[in-house]
Short mmCIF file of C-alpha atoms and ligand atoms in Angstrom, two decimals:
data_model
loop_
_atom_site.label_atom_id
_atom_site.label_comp_id
_atom_site.label_asym_id
_atom_site.label_seq_id
_atom_site.Cartn_x
_atom_site.Cartn_y
_atom_site.Cartn_z
CA MET A 15 -55.96 -40.67 -114.89
CA LYS A 16 -59.48 -41.38 -116.13
CA LYS A 17 -60.16 -44.73 -117.73
CA ARG A 18 -61.21 -44.50 -121.37
CA VAL A 19 -64.32 -45.92 -123.03
CA LEU A 20 -64.91 -46.57 -126.72
CA SER A 21 -68.07 -47.72 -128.44
CA GLY A 22 -69.80 -47.36 -131.78
CA ILE A 23 -72.70 -48.41 -133.94
CA ARG A 24 -72.55 -49.26 -137.63
CA ALA A 25 -74.01 -46.69 -140.01
CA SER A 26 -76.09 -49.42 -141.61
CA GLY A 27 -79.64 -48.32 -140.85
CA ARG A 28 -81.97 -46.99 -138.21
CA LEU A 29 -81.04 -47.80 -134.59
CA HIS A 30 -83.23 -50.43 -132.94
CA LEU A 31 -84.01 -51.48 -129.37
CA GLY A 32 -81.07 -53.92 -129.38
CA ASN A 33 -78.59 -51.14 -130.20
CA TYR A 34 -80.27 -48.88 -127.65
CA LEU A 35 -80.43 -51.30 -124.73
CA GLY A 36 -77.23 -53.24 -125.48
CA ALA A 37 -74.96 -50.32 -126.39
CA VAL A 38 -76.41 -46.79 -126.05
CA LYS A 39 -77.67 -47.29 -122.46
CA GLY A 40 -74.17 -48.36 -121.40
CA MET A 41 -72.63 -45.47 -123.34
CA LEU A 42 -74.88 -43.07 -121.40
CA GLU A 43 -74.08 -44.62 -118.06
CA LEU A 44 -70.32 -44.32 -118.56
CA GLN A 45 -70.60 -40.82 -120.05
CA ASN A 46 -72.23 -39.73 -116.81
CA ASN A 47 -69.61 -41.41 -114.62
CA PRO A 48 -66.80 -38.91 -113.88
CA GLU A 49 -64.25 -41.74 -113.63
CA TYR A 50 -64.39 -42.28 -117.39
CA GLU A 51 -63.46 -40.38 -120.54
CA THR A 52 -65.83 -41.46 -123.30
CA PHE A 53 -65.33 -41.73 -127.09
CA TYR A 54 -68.39 -42.66 -129.16
CA MET A 55 -68.24 -43.10 -132.89
CA VAL A 56 -70.42 -43.88 -135.86
CA ALA A 57 -68.85 -47.00 -137.33
CA ASP A 58 -69.01 -45.94 -140.98
CA LEU A 59 -65.96 -47.97 -142.04
CA HIS A 60 -67.61 -51.05 -140.55
CA ALA A 61 -70.65 -50.34 -142.73
CA LEU A 62 -68.41 -51.12 -145.75
CA THR A 63 -68.07 -54.74 -144.60
CA THR A 64 -71.54 -55.70 -145.88
CA PRO A 65 -73.44 -54.62 -149.04
CA HIS A 66 -74.47 -50.97 -148.81
CA ASP A 67 -75.91 -48.11 -150.81
CA ILE A 68 -73.59 -45.08 -151.09
CA ASP A 69 -76.30 -42.43 -150.58
CA GLU A 70 -77.79 -44.38 -147.67
CA LEU A 71 -74.38 -44.66 -146.01
CA ARG A 72 -73.78 -40.92 -146.45
CA LYS A 73 -77.15 -40.26 -144.79
CA ASN A 74 -76.76 -42.84 -142.02
CA ARG A 75 -73.38 -41.42 -140.91
CA ARG A 76 -75.26 -38.36 -139.71
CA GLU A 77 -78.49 -40.14 -138.70
CA VAL A 78 -76.66 -42.25 -136.10
CA VAL A 79 -75.19 -39.07 -134.57
CA ILE A 80 -78.70 -37.59 -134.39
CA ASP A 81 -79.88 -40.78 -132.64
CA TYR A 82 -76.93 -40.53 -130.22
CA LEU A 83 -77.72 -36.92 -129.36
CA ALA A 84 -81.45 -37.64 -129.09
CA ALA A 85 -80.71 -40.49 -126.66
CA GLY A 86 -78.68 -38.15 -124.43
CA LEU A 87 -75.06 -38.42 -125.55
CA ASP A 88 -73.63 -35.03 -124.76
CA PRO A 89 -70.75 -33.48 -126.75
CA GLU A 90 -69.75 -31.56 -123.61
CA LYS A 91 -69.05 -34.89 -121.89
CA SER A 92 -68.26 -37.32 -124.73
CA VAL A 93 -66.24 -37.14 -127.93
CA ILE A 94 -68.77 -37.96 -130.66
CA PHE A 95 -67.26 -38.61 -134.10
CA GLN A 96 -67.30 -40.53 -137.37
CA GLN A 97 -64.84 -43.43 -137.60
CA ALA A 98 -63.66 -42.56 -141.14
CA ASP A 99 -62.57 -39.10 -139.90
CA SER A 100 -60.11 -40.66 -137.51
CA LEU A 101 -57.10 -42.85 -138.38
CA HIS A 102 -58.38 -46.23 -137.20
CA ALA A 103 -57.83 -47.90 -140.60
CA GLU A 104 -54.09 -47.23 -140.45
CA LEU A 105 -53.81 -48.68 -136.94
CA ALA A 106 -55.90 -51.70 -138.05
CA PHE A 107 -53.23 -52.51 -140.64
CA TYR A 108 -50.46 -52.56 -138.04
CA LEU A 109 -52.59 -54.71 -135.71
CA SER A 110 -53.46 -57.15 -138.51
CA SER A 111 -49.81 -58.26 -138.52
CA VAL A 112 -50.29 -60.08 -135.19
CA VAL A 113 -53.51 -61.98 -136.07
CA THR A 114 -53.77 -65.08 -138.22
CA VAL A 115 -56.30 -65.53 -141.02
CA ALA A 116 -57.43 -68.81 -139.40
CA ARG A 117 -58.32 -67.01 -136.12
CA LEU A 118 -60.59 -64.60 -137.99
CA GLN A 119 -62.13 -67.22 -140.28
CA HIS A 120 -63.32 -69.25 -137.30
CA LEU A 121 -65.28 -66.45 -135.65
CA PRO A 122 -69.04 -67.17 -135.49
CA THR A 123 -69.92 -63.61 -136.56
CA TYR A 124 -67.81 -63.95 -139.74
CA LYS A 125 -69.43 -67.28 -140.61
CA GLU A 126 -72.93 -65.85 -140.06
CA LYS A 127 -72.31 -62.82 -142.28
CA VAL A 128 -70.82 -65.00 -145.05
CA LYS A 129 -73.96 -67.14 -144.88
CA GLN A 130 -76.14 -63.98 -144.99
CA TYR A 131 -74.18 -62.42 -147.91
CA PRO A 132 -72.44 -65.28 -149.80
CA GLU A 133 -71.39 -62.93 -152.63
CA HIS A 134 -69.65 -60.53 -150.21
CA SER A 135 -67.06 -62.61 -148.42
CA THR A 136 -64.53 -59.75 -148.58
CA MET A 137 -61.24 -58.97 -146.86
CA ALA A 138 -63.02 -56.06 -145.15
CA LEU A 139 -65.54 -58.48 -143.62
CA LEU A 140 -62.80 -60.86 -142.46
CA ASN A 141 -60.92 -57.90 -141.00
CA TYR A 142 -63.95 -56.54 -139.09
CA PRO A 143 -62.65 -57.65 -135.64
CA VAL A 144 -59.19 -56.20 -136.35
CA LEU A 145 -60.70 -52.83 -137.25
CA MET A 146 -62.83 -53.05 -134.11
CA SER A 147 -59.66 -53.77 -132.11
CA ALA A 148 -58.06 -50.68 -133.67
CA ASP A 149 -61.15 -48.61 -132.71
CA ILE A 150 -60.68 -49.64 -129.09
CA LEU A 151 -56.89 -49.76 -128.79
CA ALA A 152 -56.45 -46.39 -130.56
CA TYR A 153 -57.79 -44.84 -127.33
CA LYS A 154 -56.22 -47.45 -125.02
CA ALA A 155 -59.78 -47.97 -123.81
CA HIS A 156 -60.60 -50.17 -120.82
CA ALA A 157 -64.38 -50.43 -121.13
CA VAL A 158 -66.49 -51.15 -124.19
CA PRO A 159 -70.29 -50.86 -123.84
CA VAL A 160 -71.48 -53.41 -126.43
CA GLY A 161 -74.02 -56.21 -126.64
CA ASP A 162 -73.22 -59.90 -126.25
CA ASP A 163 -72.92 -60.44 -130.02
CA GLN A 164 -69.64 -58.50 -129.86
CA ILE A 165 -68.02 -60.68 -127.16
CA PRO A 166 -66.01 -62.83 -129.65
CA HIS A 167 -64.66 -59.63 -131.24
CA LEU A 168 -63.65 -58.25 -127.84
CA GLU A 169 -61.74 -61.46 -127.20
CA VAL A 170 -59.78 -60.79 -130.43
CA ALA A 171 -59.08 -57.23 -129.24
CA ARG A 172 -57.71 -58.60 -125.96
CA GLU A 173 -55.49 -61.09 -127.79
CA ILE A 174 -54.17 -58.35 -130.08
CA ALA A 175 -53.48 -56.09 -127.08
CA ARG A 176 -51.53 -58.90 -125.37
CA LYS A 177 -49.49 -59.65 -128.50
CA MET A 178 -48.71 -55.97 -129.18
CA ASN A 179 -47.62 -55.58 -125.55
CA GLU A 180 -45.44 -58.73 -125.59
CA GLN A 181 -43.89 -58.31 -129.04
CA TYR A 182 -43.55 -54.54 -129.26
CA GLY A 183 -43.66 -53.26 -125.69
CA MET A 184 -46.95 -51.39 -126.08
CA ASP A 185 -49.09 -50.74 -122.99
CA PHE A 186 -52.57 -51.50 -124.32
CA PRO A 187 -55.11 -52.36 -121.59
CA GLU A 188 -57.11 -55.54 -122.24
CA PRO A 189 -60.58 -54.11 -122.90
CA GLU A 190 -63.69 -55.49 -121.15
CA GLN A 191 -67.36 -55.51 -122.14
CA PHE A 192 -69.47 -53.05 -120.12
CA LYS A 193 -72.69 -55.01 -119.75
CA THR A 194 -76.17 -53.48 -119.54
CA THR A 195 -79.39 -55.23 -118.51
CA GLY A 196 -80.31 -55.35 -122.23
CA HIS A 197 -77.04 -56.99 -123.30
CA TYR A 198 -78.95 -59.48 -125.47
CA VAL A 199 -82.20 -58.29 -127.03
CA PRO A 200 -83.93 -61.10 -128.93
CA SER A 201 -85.39 -60.86 -132.42
CA LEU A 202 -89.17 -60.44 -132.65
CA THR A 203 -89.13 -63.50 -134.91
CA GLY A 204 -88.11 -65.66 -131.93
CA GLN A 205 -84.88 -66.69 -133.71
CA GLY A 206 -81.56 -65.07 -132.76
CA LYS A 207 -80.92 -61.44 -131.86
CA MET A 208 -82.68 -58.26 -132.97
CA SER A 209 -80.75 -57.02 -136.04
CA LYS A 210 -80.96 -54.05 -138.40
CA SER A 211 -80.56 -56.26 -141.44
CA VAL A 212 -83.16 -58.90 -140.50
CA GLU A 213 -86.62 -57.73 -141.55
CA GLY A 214 -89.31 -58.46 -138.95
CA SER A 215 -86.73 -58.72 -136.16
CA PHE A 216 -86.67 -55.15 -134.86
CA ILE A 217 -88.42 -52.13 -133.37
CA THR A 218 -86.57 -48.91 -134.28
CA LEU A 219 -86.09 -45.90 -132.01
CA THR A 220 -88.18 -43.80 -134.44
CA ASP A 221 -91.19 -46.14 -134.66
CA THR A 222 -94.60 -44.62 -133.91
CA ILE A 223 -96.93 -46.28 -131.39
CA GLU A 224 -98.97 -47.70 -134.31
CA THR A 225 -95.83 -49.24 -135.87
CA ILE A 226 -94.73 -50.71 -132.53
CA LYS A 227 -98.20 -52.27 -132.12
CA LYS A 228 -98.05 -53.65 -135.66
CA ARG A 229 -94.60 -55.14 -135.08
CA LEU A 230 -95.63 -56.74 -131.76
CA ALA A 231 -98.81 -58.08 -133.38
CA GLY A 232 -96.53 -60.19 -135.60
CA VAL A 233 -94.90 -62.00 -132.66
CA ALA A 234 -96.09 -65.61 -132.59
CA THR A 235 -97.99 -66.61 -129.44
CA ASP A 236 -99.68 -69.74 -128.09
CA SER A 237 -102.90 -70.67 -126.29
CA GLY A 238 -101.95 -68.45 -123.33
CA LYS A 239 -101.54 -71.30 -120.89
CA GLY A 240 -98.46 -73.33 -120.09
CA TYR A 241 -96.67 -75.28 -117.42
CA ILE A 242 -93.80 -75.09 -114.97
CA GLU A 243 -90.74 -77.07 -115.87
CA LYS A 244 -88.37 -78.51 -113.29
CA GLY A 245 -84.82 -77.54 -114.07
CA LEU A 246 -81.35 -77.70 -112.66
CA TYR A 247 -79.27 -74.63 -111.94
CA ILE A 248 -75.55 -74.85 -111.18
CA ASP A 249 -74.14 -71.81 -109.37
CA GLN A 250 -70.61 -70.36 -109.55
CA GLN A 251 -69.48 -72.65 -106.71
CA PHE A 252 -70.73 -75.61 -108.81
CA SER A 253 -73.56 -76.36 -106.33
CA ARG A 254 -76.70 -77.80 -107.90
CA HIS A 255 -80.13 -76.28 -107.22
CA GLU A 256 -83.58 -77.43 -108.31
CA THR A 257 -85.44 -74.60 -110.08
CA ASP A 258 -89.01 -74.09 -111.28
CA ALA A 259 -89.14 -72.22 -114.58
CA VAL A 260 -92.22 -71.33 -116.58
CA SER A 261 -91.80 -72.88 -120.01
CA TYR A 262 -92.84 -70.33 -122.64
CA SER A 263 -92.93 -70.94 -126.40
CA ASP A 264 -90.32 -69.03 -128.53
CA GLY A 265 -92.42 -65.95 -129.39
CA VAL A 266 -93.94 -65.61 -125.91
CA SER A 267 -90.50 -65.95 -124.38
CA VAL A 268 -89.45 -62.92 -126.51
CA LEU A 269 -92.50 -60.98 -125.24
CA MET A 270 -91.56 -61.87 -121.67
CA ASP A 271 -88.01 -60.56 -122.20
CA PHE A 272 -89.50 -57.26 -123.37
CA VAL A 273 -91.93 -57.16 -120.44
CA THR A 274 -88.94 -57.55 -118.07
CA LEU A 275 -86.92 -54.88 -119.89
CA PHE A 276 -89.69 -52.28 -120.21
CA GLN A 277 -92.18 -53.09 -117.42
CA GLY A 278 -89.94 -54.72 -114.83
CA ASN A 279 -89.60 -58.07 -113.05
CA HIS A 280 -92.79 -57.65 -111.06
CA ARG A 281 -95.01 -57.49 -114.16
CA LYS A 282 -93.17 -60.49 -115.63
CA GLU A 283 -93.86 -62.49 -112.44
CA GLU A 284 -97.55 -61.59 -112.67
CA TYR A 285 -97.60 -63.02 -116.20
CA ASP A 286 -95.83 -66.17 -114.95
CA THR A 287 -98.69 -66.66 -112.48
CA LEU A 288 -101.39 -65.98 -115.08
CA TYR A 289 -99.76 -68.34 -117.60
CA THR A 290 -99.96 -71.25 -115.18
CA SER A 291 -103.48 -70.43 -113.92
CA THR A 292 -106.25 -68.55 -115.79
CA GLY A 293 -104.14 -67.78 -118.89
CA ILE A 294 -102.70 -64.66 -120.61
CA ARG A 295 -104.66 -62.53 -123.11
CA TYR A 296 -101.94 -61.64 -125.59
CA SER A 297 -103.82 -58.75 -127.21
CA ASP A 298 -103.89 -56.96 -123.82
CA LEU A 299 -100.28 -57.88 -123.08
CA LYS A 300 -99.08 -56.57 -126.46
CA ASN A 301 -101.01 -53.29 -126.14
CA GLU A 302 -99.67 -52.65 -122.66
CA LEU A 303 -96.13 -53.54 -123.75
CA ALA A 304 -96.33 -51.29 -126.84
CA ASP A 305 -97.33 -48.38 -124.57
CA ALA A 306 -94.41 -49.07 -122.22
CA ILE A 307 -91.91 -49.20 -125.10
CA TYR A 308 -93.32 -46.03 -126.69
CA LYS A 309 -93.20 -44.22 -123.34
CA GLU A 310 -89.43 -44.77 -123.29
CA LEU A 311 -88.98 -43.75 -126.94
CA GLU A 312 -91.27 -40.70 -127.05
CA PRO A 313 -88.82 -38.22 -125.42
CA LEU A 314 -86.04 -39.41 -127.77
CA GLN A 315 -88.28 -38.88 -130.78
CA GLU A 316 -89.19 -35.38 -129.60
CA LYS A 317 -85.51 -34.49 -129.14
CA ARG A 318 -84.76 -35.98 -132.56
CA ARG A 319 -87.30 -33.69 -134.23
CA GLU A 320 -85.62 -30.68 -132.59
CA LEU A 321 -82.18 -31.83 -133.77
CA GLU A 322 -83.42 -32.32 -137.32
CA GLU A 323 -84.11 -28.58 -137.32
CA LYS A 324 -80.52 -27.88 -136.18
CA ILE A 325 -78.40 -29.77 -138.70
CA GLU A 326 -75.56 -27.19 -138.54
CA TYR A 327 -75.25 -27.93 -134.81
CA VAL A 328 -75.08 -31.70 -135.50
CA ASP A 329 -72.39 -31.16 -138.15
CA GLU A 330 -70.43 -28.95 -135.76
CA VAL A 331 -70.54 -31.72 -133.10
CA ILE A 332 -69.17 -34.19 -135.69
CA HIS A 333 -66.45 -31.78 -136.83
CA GLU A 334 -65.24 -30.98 -133.31
CA GLY A 335 -65.47 -34.63 -132.21
CA GLY A 336 -63.39 -35.69 -135.22
CA LYS A 337 -60.61 -33.27 -134.31
CA LYS A 338 -60.48 -34.46 -130.68
CA ALA A 339 -60.54 -38.16 -131.62
CA ARG A 340 -57.84 -37.74 -134.27
CA ALA A 341 -55.49 -36.04 -131.82
CA VAL A 342 -55.62 -39.07 -129.49
CA VAL A 343 -55.27 -41.60 -132.31
CA GLU A 344 -52.29 -39.77 -133.84
CA GLU A 345 -50.41 -40.18 -130.56
CA THR A 346 -51.10 -43.94 -130.42
CA ILE A 347 -50.14 -44.39 -134.07
CA LEU A 348 -46.84 -42.55 -133.62
CA GLU A 349 -46.02 -44.80 -130.66
CA VAL A 350 -46.97 -47.97 -132.58
CA ARG A 351 -44.92 -46.94 -135.63
CA GLU A 352 -41.92 -46.25 -133.49
CA LYS A 353 -42.17 -49.51 -131.53
CA MET A 354 -42.71 -51.56 -134.70
CA GLY A 355 -39.59 -50.12 -136.34
CA LEU A 356 -41.31 -47.76 -138.75
CA LYS A 357 -39.64 -44.65 -137.39
N1 LIG B 420 -80.00 -57.58 -130.33
C1 LIG B 420 -79.07 -56.92 -129.67
N2 LIG B 420 -79.03 -56.95 -128.32
C2 LIG B 420 -78.10 -56.25 -127.62
N3 LIG B 420 -77.17 -55.48 -128.24
C3 LIG B 420 -77.18 -55.43 -129.59
N4 LIG B 420 -76.42 -54.77 -130.48
C4 LIG B 420 -76.83 -55.04 -131.73
N5 LIG B 420 -77.88 -55.87 -131.69
C5 LIG B 420 -78.12 -56.13 -130.37
C6 LIG B 420 -75.32 -53.91 -130.10
O1 LIG B 420 -75.46 -52.66 -130.75
C7 LIG B 420 -74.16 -52.17 -131.02
C8 LIG B 420 -74.06 -51.74 -132.42
O2 LIG B 420 -74.33 -52.79 -133.30
P1 LIG B 420 -73.77 -52.61 -134.75
O3 LIG B 420 -74.73 -51.90 -135.58
O4 LIG B 420 -72.42 -52.06 -134.72
O5 LIG B 420 -73.59 -54.06 -135.07
P2 LIG B 420 -74.49 -55.07 -135.63
O6 LIG B 420 -74.30 -56.27 -134.80
O7 LIG B 420 -74.08 -55.11 -137.04
O8 LIG B 420 -75.97 -54.54 -135.44
P3 LIG B 420 -77.14 -55.18 -136.17
O9 LIG B 420 -78.36 -54.51 -135.78
O10 LIG B 420 -77.11 -56.65 -136.00
O11 LIG B 420 -76.84 -54.77 -137.65
P4 LIG B 420 -76.70 -55.67 -138.91
O12 LIG B 420 -77.99 -56.41 -139.01
O13 LIG B 420 -76.49 -54.65 -139.99
O14 LIG B 420 -75.52 -56.56 -138.71
C9 LIG B 420 -73.17 -53.24 -130.64
O15 LIG B 420 -72.66 -52.94 -129.38
C10 LIG B 420 -74.01 -54.49 -130.56
O16 LIG B 420 -73.51 -55.42 -129.63
#
């Protein structure tokens, strides 16, 4: 039997490079691996966990699907659907009976969101990881292509799977992160990760070359020259190694991450050499980097324009995907109800 994969992105705004590199790239890789059966959703219920505008949410539920299709998700290979069309919320309730409030309150992601939206410390926000567990366990998925920010939530999903298996005799696999090379894309501000809701942090998949240049222009740089710092690296066998690392300032370190992701290790090493010799000209670096990013996004944007002309096709994909996803979830829910004594 094929192993199952589940992933999703919140319908809370335009997709950015973090979503693309941390999640969508992994979704594509597994979709194209015949050993896996892939389920990819728009997390519209999760969008209710933070303040939102109703019309925007309605629009974003479809926009994320258009981004998925533009990036190469293929309804012939993957089930593409909207979370609210399936029955994840019902399963989340059953799963919530094996998690304590304290466990959820201590999660770093919960604390961060409460800090970001102090007026919106809702039950839905606290329950976010339980709903995410339901998303995954509904399909008995093994692999979850998500970025590093979701690791604490995956740990909750594994704990819930274990408890449901021990207490009720379910056979949920313990899901694992499927990691991409862009599993942590930093914010352009130099602080934390790239996020939809943090202005100045992101580059979206629909940005023009001019916008990308403008956004990169805002990244803080330094004099262009730096030094090599001696460091200590401890490997998995706990052996210690001396390392030489170029010490970049916050903003330049972000630029270097992007150089590695879009131009490769070799270009990054050339900048390392320049930084500790003649110096880097950041205007040239940013222009070259903007071109490399745009080169990756241009085909997606072209495909997106085509899809915008075929909205009936997009809605058909959503409709068909919803039916397929629901059929799988119904089976899991029947089993859970029976094992929990509700049938
Ligand atoms: N910076 C990132 N680097 C790598 N992966 C990332 N992801 C998000 N940001 C990065 C991954 O994208 C997927 C979908 O994210 P989401 O929209 O469901 O969750 P999110 O964390 O709410 O995304 P944002 O952009 O941070 O939105 P806001 O600001 O609204 O909270 C996940 O797999 C996530 O790991």
